[in-house]
PDB file of C-alpha atoms in Angstrom:
ATOM      1  CA  MET A   1     -16.656 -30.080 -71.699  1.00 71.00           C
ATOM      2  CA  GLU A   2     -17.486 -30.654 -68.035  1.00 87.00           C
ATOM      3  CA  PRO A   3     -14.233 -32.162 -66.680  1.00 89.00           C
ATOM      4  CA  ARG A   4     -15.793 -34.317 -63.945  1.00 91.00           C
ATOM      5  CA  LYS A   5     -18.010 -35.995 -66.536  1.00 91.00           C
ATOM      6  CA  ASN A   6     -15.015 -36.793 -68.746  1.00 92.00           C
ATOM      7  CA  LEU A   7     -12.285 -38.007 -66.404  1.00 93.00           C
ATOM      8  CA  GLN A   8     -11.633 -41.132 -68.481  1.00 95.00           C
ATOM      9  CA  ARG A   9     -10.908 -38.954 -71.525  1.00 93.00           C
ATOM     10  CA  ILE A  10      -8.663 -36.710 -69.452  1.00 93.00           C
ATOM     11  CA  LYS A  11      -6.869 -39.812 -68.140  1.00 93.00           C
ATOM     12  CA  GLU A  12      -6.155 -40.877 -71.731  1.00 94.00           C
ATOM     13  CA  LEU A  13      -4.614 -37.465 -72.399  1.00 92.00           C
ATOM     14  CA  TYR A  14      -2.608 -37.605 -69.172  1.00 93.00           C
ATOM     15  CA  ASP A  15      -1.239 -41.026 -70.163  1.00 94.00           C
ATOM     16  CA  GLN A  16      -0.184 -39.420 -73.466  1.00 95.00           C
ATOM     17  CA  LYS A  17       1.858 -36.833 -71.487  1.00 93.00           C
ATOM     18  CA  VAL A  18      -0.535 -33.975 -72.284  1.00 93.00           C
ATOM     19  CA  ASN A  19      -0.338 -31.051 -69.830  1.00 93.00           C
ATOM     20  CA  ILE A  20      -3.791 -31.323 -68.253  1.00 94.00           C
ATOM     21  CA  ILE A  21      -3.972 -27.784 -66.861  1.00 92.00           C
ATOM     22  CA  LYS A  22      -3.072 -26.344 -70.269  1.00 90.00           C
ATOM     23  CA  TYR A  23      -5.635 -28.615 -71.909  1.00 90.00           C
ATOM     24  CA  LEU A  24      -8.446 -27.613 -69.553  1.00 91.00           C
ATOM     25  CA  LYS A  25      -7.614 -23.922 -69.969  1.00 90.00           C
ATOM     26  CA  SER A  26      -7.659 -24.267 -73.758  1.00 90.00           C
ATOM     27  CA  LEU A  27     -11.210 -25.664 -73.701  1.00 88.00           C
ATOM     28  CA  GLU A  28     -12.498 -22.329 -72.394  1.00 86.00           C
ATOM     29  CA  ASN A  29      -9.758 -20.162 -73.901  1.00 87.00           C
ATOM     30  CA  ARG A  30      -8.688 -19.048 -70.422  1.00 87.00           C
ATOM     31  CA  GLY A  31      -5.366 -17.541 -69.462  1.00 83.00           C
ATOM     32  CA  HIS A  32      -5.601 -18.406 -65.759  1.00 87.00           C
ATOM     33  CA  ASN A  33      -5.735 -21.670 -63.805  1.00 88.00           C
ATOM     34  CA  THR A  34      -8.869 -22.555 -61.852  1.00 91.00           C
ATOM     35  CA  THR A  35      -9.083 -24.626 -58.679  1.00 92.00           C
ATOM     36  CA  GLU A  36     -10.818 -27.345 -60.698  1.00 92.00           C
ATOM     37  CA  ASP A  37      -7.956 -27.405 -63.230  1.00 92.00           C
ATOM     38  CA  ILE A  38      -5.431 -27.791 -60.438  1.00 92.00           C
ATOM     39  CA  LEU A  39      -7.403 -30.441 -58.546  1.00 94.00           C
ATOM     40  CA  ILE A  40      -7.900 -32.684 -61.570  1.00 94.00           C
ATOM     41  CA  SER A  41      -4.366 -32.305 -62.887  1.00 94.00           C
ATOM     42  CA  TYR A  42      -2.682 -32.999 -59.569  1.00 94.00           C
ATOM     43  CA  ASP A  43      -4.977 -35.880 -58.660  1.00 96.00           C
ATOM     44  CA  PHE A  44      -3.818 -37.668 -61.813  1.00 96.00           C
ATOM     45  CA  GLN A  45      -0.207 -36.904 -60.848  1.00 95.00           C
ATOM     46  CA  ALA A  46      -0.541 -38.634 -57.451  1.00 96.00           C
ATOM     47  CA  GLY A  47       2.481 -40.823 -56.797  1.00 95.00           C
ATOM     48  CA  SER A  48       4.661 -39.224 -59.464  1.00 95.00           C
ATOM     49  CA  TYR A  49       6.476 -37.008 -56.958  1.00 95.00           C
ATOM     50  CA  ILE A  50       7.382 -40.045 -54.845  1.00 97.00           C
ATOM     51  CA  ARG A  51       8.859 -41.718 -57.919  1.00 96.00           C
ATOM     52  CA  GLY A  52      10.721 -38.485 -58.659  1.00 94.00           C
ATOM     53  CA  TYR A  53      12.014 -38.387 -55.092  1.00 95.00           C
ATOM     54  CA  ARG A  54      13.510 -41.849 -55.380  1.00 94.00           C
ATOM     55  CA  GLN A  55      15.398 -40.681 -58.488  1.00 95.00           C
ATOM     56  CA  LYS A  56      16.626 -37.422 -56.906  1.00 95.00           C
ATOM     57  CA  LYS A  57      16.704 -38.346 -53.242  1.00 96.00           C
ATOM     58  CA  ASP A  58      19.892 -36.463 -52.333  1.00 96.00           C
ATOM     59  CA  LEU A  59      18.680 -33.258 -54.008  1.00 96.00           C
ATOM     60  CA  VAL A  60      15.231 -33.323 -52.402  1.00 96.00           C
ATOM     61  CA  ASP A  61      16.648 -34.208 -48.995  1.00 96.00           C
ATOM     62  CA  GLU A  62      18.973 -31.211 -49.256  1.00 97.00           C
ATOM     63  CA  ILE A  63      16.026 -28.952 -50.059  1.00 96.00           C
ATOM     64  CA  GLY A  64      14.249 -30.435 -47.039  1.00 97.00           C
ATOM     65  CA  ARG A  65      17.312 -29.786 -44.870  1.00 97.00           C
ATOM     66  CA  ARG A  66      17.419 -26.115 -45.865  1.00 97.00           C
ATOM     67  CA  ILE A  67      13.733 -25.670 -45.098  1.00 97.00           C
ATOM     68  CA  ALA A  68      14.167 -27.521 -41.793  1.00 97.00           C
ATOM     69  CA  ASP A  69      17.064 -25.241 -40.884  1.00 96.00           C
ATOM     70  CA  ALA A  70      14.980 -22.134 -41.618  1.00 96.00           C
ATOM     71  CA  VAL A  71      12.000 -23.443 -39.628  1.00 96.00           C
ATOM     72  CA  GLY A  72      14.200 -24.653 -36.793  1.00 94.00           C
ATOM     73  CA  ARG A  73      15.622 -21.162 -36.300  1.00 94.00           C
ATOM     74  CA  LEU A  74      12.141 -19.903 -35.461  1.00 95.00           C
ATOM     75  CA  GLY A  75      12.323 -21.498 -32.033  1.00 87.00           C
ATOM     76  CA  PRO A  76      10.279 -24.210 -30.332  1.00 88.00           C
ATOM     77  CA  PHE A  77       6.762 -24.810 -31.565  1.00 93.00           C
ATOM     78  CA  GLY A  78       4.057 -27.358 -30.842  1.00 94.00           C
ATOM     79  CA  SER A  79       2.463 -27.850 -34.236  1.00 96.00           C
ATOM     80  CA  LEU A  80       3.343 -27.756 -37.921  1.00 97.00           C
ATOM     81  CA  LEU A  81       1.115 -27.904 -41.005  1.00 98.00           C
ATOM     82  CA  GLU A  82       1.976 -28.180 -44.673  1.00 98.00           C
ATOM     83  CA  ALA A  83      -0.680 -26.628 -46.889  1.00 98.00           C
ATOM     84  CA  GLY A  84      -0.650 -28.327 -50.276  1.00 97.00           C
ATOM     85  CA  ILE A  85       1.183 -31.415 -49.086  1.00 98.00           C
ATOM     86  CA  GLY A  86       1.081 -33.193 -52.432  1.00 97.00           C
ATOM     87  CA  ASP A  87       2.574 -36.685 -52.163  1.00 97.00           C
ATOM     88  CA  GLY A  88       4.122 -35.826 -48.786  1.00 97.00           C
ATOM     89  CA  VAL A  89       7.644 -35.766 -50.206  1.00 97.00           C
ATOM     90  CA  MET A  90       8.783 -32.408 -48.862  1.00 97.00           C
ATOM     91  CA  LEU A  91       7.182 -32.846 -45.443  1.00 97.00           C
ATOM     92  CA  GLY A  92       8.834 -36.250 -45.228  1.00 97.00           C
ATOM     93  CA  ALA A  93      12.206 -34.854 -46.265  1.00 96.00           C
ATOM     94  CA  MET A  94      11.948 -31.812 -43.996  1.00 96.00           C
ATOM     95  CA  ALA A  95      10.304 -33.022 -40.765  1.00 94.00           C
ATOM     96  CA  GLY A  96      12.921 -35.689 -40.092  1.00 90.00           C
ATOM     97  CA  GLN A  97      15.647 -33.030 -40.223  1.00 95.00           C
ATOM     98  CA  LEU A  98      14.057 -30.566 -37.806  1.00 94.00           C
ATOM     99  CA  PRO A  99      16.202 -29.959 -34.720  1.00 89.00           C
ATOM    100  CA  CYS A 100      13.096 -30.546 -32.602  1.00 88.00           C
ATOM    101  CA  ARG A 101      10.050 -32.293 -34.075  1.00 89.00           C
ATOM    102  CA  PRO A 102       6.693 -30.776 -32.990  1.00 94.00           C
ATOM    103  CA  GLU A 103       4.143 -32.881 -31.134  1.00 93.00           C
ATOM    104  CA  ARG A 104       1.465 -32.413 -33.797  1.00 96.00           C
ATOM    105  CA  ILE A 105       1.990 -32.466 -37.564  1.00 97.00           C
ATOM    106  CA  TYR A 106      -0.747 -31.864 -40.123  1.00 98.00           C
ATOM    107  CA  GLY A 107      -1.027 -31.784 -43.897  1.00 98.00           C
ATOM    108  CA  PHE A 108      -3.742 -31.183 -46.438  1.00 98.00           C
ATOM    109  CA  ASP A 109      -4.045 -31.110 -50.189  1.00 98.00           C
ATOM    110  CA  LEU A 110      -6.711 -30.304 -52.743  1.00 97.00           C
ATOM    111  CA  ALA A 111      -6.351 -33.732 -54.409  1.00 97.00           C
ATOM    112  CA  TRP A 112      -7.575 -36.780 -52.456  1.00 98.00           C
ATOM    113  CA  SER A 113      -5.334 -39.201 -54.329  1.00 98.00           C
ATOM    114  CA  ARG A 114      -2.233 -37.226 -53.383  1.00 98.00           C
ATOM    115  CA  VAL A 115      -3.227 -37.337 -49.708  1.00 98.00           C
ATOM    116  CA  LYS A 116      -3.548 -41.119 -50.061  1.00 98.00           C
ATOM    117  CA  TYR A 117      -0.023 -41.374 -51.448  1.00 98.00           C
ATOM    118  CA  SER A 118       1.360 -38.968 -48.854  1.00 98.00           C
ATOM    119  CA  ARG A 119      -0.032 -41.157 -46.060  1.00 98.00           C
ATOM    120  CA  GLN A 120       1.944 -44.104 -47.393  1.00 97.00           C
ATOM    121  CA  PHE A 121       5.146 -42.093 -47.937  1.00 97.00           C
ATOM    122  CA  LEU A 122       5.057 -40.408 -44.528  1.00 97.00           C
ATOM    123  CA  ALA A 123       4.508 -43.760 -42.806  1.00 96.00           C
ATOM    124  CA  GLU A 124       7.690 -44.999 -44.476  1.00 94.00           C
ATOM    125  CA  ARG A 125       9.497 -41.934 -43.088  1.00 93.00           C
ATOM    126  CA  GLY A 126       8.386 -42.501 -39.513  1.00 93.00           C
ATOM    127  CA  LEU A 127       5.610 -39.897 -39.656  1.00 95.00           C
ATOM    128  CA  ARG A 128       2.646 -42.262 -39.388  1.00 93.00           C
ATOM    129  CA  GLU A 129       0.860 -40.040 -36.830  1.00 95.00           C
ATOM    130  CA  THR A 130       0.615 -37.060 -39.189  1.00 97.00           C
ATOM    131  CA  VAL A 131      -3.021 -35.911 -39.460  1.00 98.00           C
ATOM    132  CA  LEU A 132      -3.918 -35.731 -43.165  1.00 98.00           C
ATOM    133  CA  PHE A 133      -7.052 -34.459 -44.890  1.00 98.00           C
ATOM    134  CA  THR A 134      -8.207 -32.807 -48.075  1.00 98.00           C
ATOM    135  CA  GLY A 135      -8.542 -29.048 -48.040  1.00 98.00           C
ATOM    136  CA  ASP A 136      -8.449 -25.939 -50.198  1.00 98.00           C
ATOM    137  CA  LEU A 137      -5.773 -23.393 -49.278  1.00 96.00           C
ATOM    138  CA  PHE A 138      -8.225 -20.629 -50.232  1.00 97.00           C
ATOM    139  CA  CYS A 139     -10.835 -21.968 -47.815  1.00 97.00           C
ATOM    140  CA  ALA A 140      -8.840 -24.035 -45.368  1.00 98.00           C
ATOM    141  CA  PRO A 141     -10.623 -26.360 -42.899  1.00 98.00           C
ATOM    142  CA  VAL A 142      -8.377 -25.050 -40.123  1.00 98.00           C
ATOM    143  CA  LYS A 143      -9.290 -22.726 -37.253  1.00 97.00           C
ATOM    144  CA  SER A 144      -7.860 -19.213 -37.109  1.00 96.00           C
ATOM    145  CA  ASN A 145      -4.443 -19.243 -35.406  1.00 95.00           C
ATOM    146  CA  GLY A 146      -4.873 -23.018 -35.266  1.00 96.00           C
ATOM    147  CA  VAL A 147      -1.312 -24.176 -36.032  1.00 96.00           C
ATOM    148  CA  ASP A 148       1.974 -22.653 -34.853  1.00 96.00           C
ATOM    149  CA  ILE A 149       3.855 -22.888 -38.154  1.00 97.00           C
ATOM    150  CA  VAL A 150       2.221 -23.225 -41.564  1.00 98.00           C
ATOM    151  CA  PHE A 151       4.470 -23.850 -44.539  1.00 97.00           C
ATOM    152  CA  THR A 152       4.060 -24.417 -48.262  1.00 98.00           C
ATOM    153  CA  CYS A 153       6.376 -25.794 -50.911  1.00 97.00           C
ATOM    154  CA  HIS A 154       5.302 -24.775 -54.426  1.00 96.00           C
ATOM    155  CA  ALA A 155       1.641 -25.184 -53.425  1.00 97.00           C
ATOM    156  CA  VAL A 156       0.623 -21.562 -54.010  1.00 97.00           C
ATOM    157  CA  GLU A 157       2.622 -21.807 -57.258  1.00 96.00           C
ATOM    158  CA  PRO A 158      -0.143 -22.510 -59.856  1.00 94.00           C
ATOM    159  CA  ASN A 159      -2.467 -19.776 -58.540  1.00 95.00           C
ATOM    160  CA  GLY A 160      -1.165 -16.754 -60.420  1.00 94.00           C
ATOM    161  CA  GLY A 161      -3.309 -13.671 -59.814  1.00 94.00           C
ATOM    162  CA  ARG A 162      -4.587 -14.957 -56.453  1.00 96.00           C
ATOM    163  CA  GLU A 163      -1.517 -14.145 -54.373  1.00 97.00           C
ATOM    164  CA  GLU A 164      -3.243 -11.866 -51.861  1.00 97.00           C
ATOM    165  CA  GLU A 165      -6.165 -14.246 -51.464  1.00 97.00           C
ATOM    166  CA  ALA A 166      -3.840 -17.165 -50.723  1.00 98.00           C
ATOM    167  CA  LEU A 167      -1.741 -15.146 -48.290  1.00 98.00           C
ATOM    168  CA  ARG A 168      -4.757 -13.959 -46.313  1.00 98.00           C
ATOM    169  CA  GLU A 169      -6.001 -17.498 -45.762  1.00 98.00           C
ATOM    170  CA  LEU A 170      -2.612 -18.992 -44.919  1.00 98.00           C
ATOM    171  CA  TYR A 171      -1.906 -16.097 -42.556  1.00 98.00           C
ATOM    172  CA  ARG A 172      -5.298 -16.628 -40.898  1.00 97.00           C
ATOM    173  CA  ILE A 173      -4.592 -20.232 -39.948  1.00 97.00           C
ATOM    174  CA  CYS A 174      -1.008 -19.794 -38.703  1.00 97.00           C
ATOM    175  CA  ASN A 175      -0.340 -18.878 -35.094  1.00 96.00           C
ATOM    176  CA  LYS A 176       3.330 -17.891 -35.099  1.00 96.00           C
ATOM    177  CA  TYR A 177       4.944 -18.061 -38.540  1.00 97.00           C
ATOM    178  CA  LEU A 178       4.082 -18.589 -42.187  1.00 98.00           C
ATOM    179  CA  VAL A 179       6.934 -20.080 -44.229  1.00 98.00           C
ATOM    180  CA  LEU A 180       6.490 -19.960 -48.001  1.00 98.00           C
ATOM    181  CA  VAL A 181       8.818 -21.857 -50.344  1.00 98.00           C
ATOM    182  CA  GLU A 182       7.434 -20.745 -53.679  1.00 97.00           C
ATOM    183  CA  PRO A 183       8.623 -19.591 -57.122  1.00 95.00           C
ATOM    184  CA  ALA A 184      10.770 -16.461 -56.694  1.00 95.00           C
ATOM    185  CA  TYR A 185       9.576 -14.508 -59.707  1.00 95.00           C
ATOM    186  CA  GLU A 186      11.154 -11.246 -58.573  1.00 92.00           C
ATOM    187  CA  LEU A 187      14.550 -12.935 -58.151  1.00 94.00           C
ATOM    188  CA  ALA A 188      14.477 -15.099 -61.295  1.00 94.00           C
ATOM    189  CA  ASP A 189      16.040 -14.468 -64.704  1.00 95.00           C
ATOM    190  CA  GLU A 190      13.913 -13.711 -67.744  1.00 96.00           C
ATOM    191  CA  ALA A 191      13.850 -17.322 -68.995  1.00 96.00           C
ATOM    192  CA  ALA A 192      12.418 -18.508 -65.682  1.00 95.00           C
ATOM    193  CA  ARG A 193       9.989 -15.583 -65.494  1.00 95.00           C
ATOM    194  CA  SER A 194       8.705 -16.343 -68.984  1.00 95.00           C
ATOM    195  CA  ARG A 195       8.073 -19.963 -68.004  1.00 95.00           C
ATOM    196  CA  MET A 196       6.278 -18.922 -64.810  1.00 94.00           C
ATOM    197  CA  ARG A 197       3.970 -16.619 -66.746  1.00 94.00           C
ATOM    198  CA  GLU A 198       3.287 -19.307 -69.345  1.00 92.00           C
ATOM    199  CA  HIS A 199       2.233 -21.792 -66.663  1.00 92.00           C
ATOM    200  CA  GLY A 200       0.119 -19.299 -64.722  1.00 92.00           C
ATOM    201  CA  TYR A 201       2.363 -19.315 -61.650  1.00 95.00           C
ATOM    202  CA  VAL A 202       2.401 -16.693 -58.903  1.00 96.00           C
ATOM    203  CA  THR A 203       4.510 -13.684 -59.835  1.00 95.00           C
ATOM    204  CA  ASN A 204       4.158 -11.157 -56.999  1.00 93.00           C
ATOM    205  CA  LEU A 205       3.923 -13.071 -53.740  1.00 96.00           C
ATOM    206  CA  TYR A 206       6.441 -10.868 -51.937  1.00 96.00           C
ATOM    207  CA  ALA A 207       4.820  -7.647 -53.161  1.00 96.00           C
ATOM    208  CA  ALA A 208       1.411  -8.974 -52.069  1.00 97.00           C
ATOM    209  CA  ALA A 209       2.725  -9.706 -48.566  1.00 97.00           C
ATOM    210  CA  LYS A 210       4.061  -6.163 -48.286  1.00 96.00           C
ATOM    211  CA  ARG A 211       0.782  -4.680 -49.537  1.00 97.00           C
ATOM    212  CA  LEU A 212      -1.079  -6.653 -46.870  1.00 97.00           C
ATOM    213  CA  GLY A 213       1.183  -5.161 -44.213  1.00 97.00           C
ATOM    214  CA  TYR A 214       2.620  -8.481 -43.037  1.00 97.00           C
ATOM    215  CA  ARG A 215       5.930  -8.527 -41.188  1.00 97.00           C
ATOM    216  CA  VAL A 216       8.318 -10.279 -43.589  1.00 97.00           C
ATOM    217  CA  LEU A 217      11.358 -11.470 -41.645  1.00 97.00           C
ATOM    218  CA  GLU A 218      13.158 -13.025 -44.576  1.00 96.00           C
ATOM    219  CA  TYR A 219      12.880 -13.202 -48.348  1.00 97.00           C
ATOM    220  CA  GLY A 220      15.469 -14.590 -50.734  1.00 97.00           C
ATOM    221  CA  LEU A 221      16.431 -17.530 -52.901  1.00 96.00           C
ATOM    222  CA  LEU A 222      16.531 -20.912 -51.236  1.00 96.00           C
ATOM    223  CA  GLY A 223      19.655 -21.557 -53.289  1.00 94.00           C
ATOM    224  CA  ILE A 224      18.585 -24.938 -54.612  1.00 94.00           C
ATOM    225  CA  SER A 225      15.706 -26.119 -56.828  1.00 91.00           C
ATOM    226  CA  VAL A 226      14.575 -29.282 -58.554  1.00 91.00           C
ATOM    227  CA  ASN A 227      14.116 -27.235 -61.750  1.00 92.00           C
ATOM    228  CA  PRO A 228      16.527 -24.321 -62.408  1.00 90.00           C
ATOM    229  CA  LEU A 229      13.803 -22.682 -64.511  1.00 93.00           C
ATOM    230  CA  ASN A 230      11.585 -22.614 -61.430  1.00 95.00           C
ATOM    231  CA  PRO A 231      13.860 -21.202 -58.702  1.00 95.00           C
ATOM    232  CA  SER A 232      12.530 -21.515 -55.174  1.00 96.00           C
ATOM    233  CA  GLY A 233      12.380 -18.512 -52.898  1.00 96.00           C
ATOM    234  CA  ILE A 234      11.793 -18.656 -49.163  1.00 97.00           C
ATOM    235  CA  MET A 235       9.686 -16.038 -47.391  1.00 98.00           C
ATOM    236  CA  ILE A 236       9.103 -16.075 -43.637  1.00 98.00           C
ATOM    237  CA  ILE A 237       6.236 -14.026 -42.207  1.00 98.00           C
ATOM    238  CA  GLU A 238       5.880 -13.488 -38.473  1.00 97.00           C
ATOM    239  CA  LYS A 239       2.487 -13.385 -36.779  1.00 95.00           C
ATOM    240  CA  ASN A 240       2.863 -14.494 -33.114  1.00 80.00           C
ATOM    241  CA  GLU A 241      -0.675 -14.937 -31.820  1.00 80.00           C
ATOM    242  CA  ASN A 242      -1.784 -17.093 -28.886  1.00 76.00           C
ATOM    243  CA  GLY A 243      -4.454 -19.291 -30.399  1.00 71.00           C
ATOM    244  CA  GLU A 244      -2.759 -22.607 -31.186  1.00 69.00           C
ATOM    245  CA  THR A 245      -5.117 -25.512 -30.459  1.00 74.00           C
ATOM    246  CA  ALA A 246      -4.833 -29.266 -30.011  1.00 80.00           C
ATOM    247  CA  ASP A 247      -7.710 -29.763 -32.473  1.00 91.00           C
ATOM    248  CA  PRO A 248      -7.427 -27.228 -35.310  1.00 96.00           C
ATOM    249  CA  LEU A 249      -9.747 -28.872 -37.849  1.00 97.00           C
ATOM    250  CA  CYS A 250     -12.991 -27.064 -38.622  1.00 98.00           C
ATOM    251  CA  CYS A 251     -15.794 -26.733 -41.146  1.00 98.00           C
ATOM    252  CA  PRO A 252     -14.232 -24.917 -44.117  1.00 98.00           C
ATOM    253  CA  LEU A 253     -17.398 -22.928 -44.802  1.00 97.00           C
ATOM    254  CA  THR A 254     -18.278 -21.681 -41.317  1.00 97.00           C
ATOM    255  CA  LYS A 255     -14.972 -22.259 -39.435  1.00 97.00           C
ATOM    256  CA  THR A 256     -16.913 -24.025 -36.662  1.00 96.00           C
ATOM    257  CA  GLY A 257     -15.576 -27.077 -34.833  1.00 96.00           C
ATOM    258  CA  LEU A 258     -15.961 -30.678 -35.983  1.00 97.00           C
ATOM    259  CA  ILE A 259     -16.759 -33.905 -34.181  1.00 97.00           C
ATOM    260  CA  ARG A 260     -16.274 -37.372 -35.599  1.00 97.00           C
ATOM    261  CA  ARG A 261     -19.249 -39.718 -35.860  1.00 96.00           C
ATOM    262  CA  GLY A 262     -18.667 -42.948 -37.752  1.00 95.00           C
ATOM    263  CA  GLU A 263     -17.193 -42.253 -41.171  1.00 96.00           C
ATOM    264  CA  ALA A 264     -17.890 -38.524 -41.152  1.00 98.00           C
ATOM    265  CA  TYR A 265     -16.970 -35.269 -39.479  1.00 98.00           C
ATOM    266  CA  TYR A 266     -19.851 -33.074 -38.399  1.00 98.00           C
ATOM    267  CA  SER A 267     -20.302 -29.488 -37.270  1.00 97.00           C
ATOM    268  CA  ARG A 268     -23.102 -29.011 -34.743  1.00 96.00           C
ATOM    269  CA  GLU A 269     -23.132 -25.286 -35.502  1.00 96.00           C
ATOM    270  CA  SER A 270     -23.245 -25.434 -39.298  1.00 96.00           C
ATOM    271  CA  LEU A 271     -25.252 -28.714 -39.512  1.00 98.00           C
ATOM    272  CA  LEU A 272     -22.914 -29.876 -42.268  1.00 98.00           C
ATOM    273  CA  ALA A 273     -21.251 -33.285 -42.546  1.00 98.00           C
ATOM    274  CA  TYR A 274     -18.026 -34.199 -44.340  1.00 98.00           C
ATOM    275  CA  PRO A 275     -17.307 -37.787 -45.429  1.00 98.00           C
ATOM    276  CA  ILE A 276     -14.198 -39.771 -44.525  1.00 98.00           C
ATOM    277  CA  LEU A 277     -13.052 -41.751 -47.563  1.00 98.00           C
ATOM    278  CA  ASP A 278     -10.647 -44.630 -46.874  1.00 97.00           C
ATOM    279  CA  GLY A 279      -9.669 -42.971 -43.608  1.00 97.00           C
ATOM    280  CA  ILE A 280      -9.062 -39.553 -45.180  1.00 98.00           C
ATOM    281  CA  PRO A 281     -11.380 -36.706 -44.085  1.00 98.00           C
ATOM    282  CA  CYS A 282     -12.730 -34.881 -47.144  1.00 98.00           C
ATOM    283  CA  LEU A 283     -12.942 -31.263 -46.005  1.00 98.00           C
ATOM    284  CA  LEU A 284     -13.345 -29.333 -49.230  1.00 98.00           C
ATOM    285  CA  PRO A 285     -16.287 -26.900 -49.272  1.00 97.00           C
ATOM    286  CA  GLU A 286     -17.896 -28.889 -52.105  1.00 96.00           C
ATOM    287  CA  ASN A 287     -17.798 -32.029 -49.926  1.00 97.00           C
ATOM    288  CA  ALA A 288     -20.261 -30.499 -47.431  1.00 98.00           C
ATOM    289  CA  ILE A 289     -23.471 -32.476 -46.963  1.00 98.00           C
ATOM    290  CA  VAL A 290     -26.524 -30.821 -45.443  1.00 98.00           C
ATOM    291  CA  ALA A 291     -27.395 -33.175 -42.579  1.00 98.00           C
ATOM    292  CA  THR A 292     -29.568 -31.365 -40.049  1.00 98.00           C
ATOM    293  CA  HIS A 293     -30.553 -34.619 -38.293  1.00 97.00           C
ATOM    294  CA  PHE A 294     -27.154 -36.309 -38.417  1.00 96.00           C
ATOM    295  CA  LEU A 295     -26.894 -36.657 -34.631  1.00 94.00           C
ATOM    296  CA  ASP A 296     -30.465 -37.892 -34.098  1.00 91.00           C
ATOM    297  CA  ASP A 297     -30.752 -41.356 -32.528  1.00 81.00           C
TER     298      ASP A 297
END
């Protein structure tokens, strides 16, 4: 089955509480999650994390406070980006508790519908000026060293087996620090590890960072999780470059700059255009439109 041709059928299964990623994997007898699996599953889930937040507000706000404390200790910074923003819940819970809020805040997610929901949630939290767009954390539409601090919260999670690939890209786009709040497989008990393996979660993020030669300042349990069987670890990687920019967005395929023209972003260098859907820039590689005469009068 081609998933994008059968979204109504997948929606029926989602409404029946079927695990969509598991279902899509079973169709091809795969043991790993693909980007397409993750995109479709999480797009259907849009809004569910906001509903969950309202039921567990105190718990999620405490998680946000701990992340804010860790980020705040890294010193002053001008820009912050959450890769894999989801419904915007963690950015909303965390940014308001930072000791000093940065001038520029960004967020992207693979699923367009989740970006739509995050825009609404962040506006409610006083973060209306956050720049939001769709993007793939393996091919981010962000310039190298483009944002001072990049952080994730269980966004790398479903990409088991791609730990090094994810780290390389997230490290590329950060300017000072990379803060990863992800499943702590190495620090979990066997019940949690078994569940992580079953769901195709990352299992060696810390080991991958060490293999890549990154300077890991901190790695340990966050000490609080929404699900005890999915304990959160926090890993802080230092980079400290000097490339932070006021306009970090770029073409995800060529990493060249973008200009806005009407309801699209365009790269003069790559000659590719990216649509803006309901005010949300769609900057996934598959969104690229060949438009060599886009700027012609």
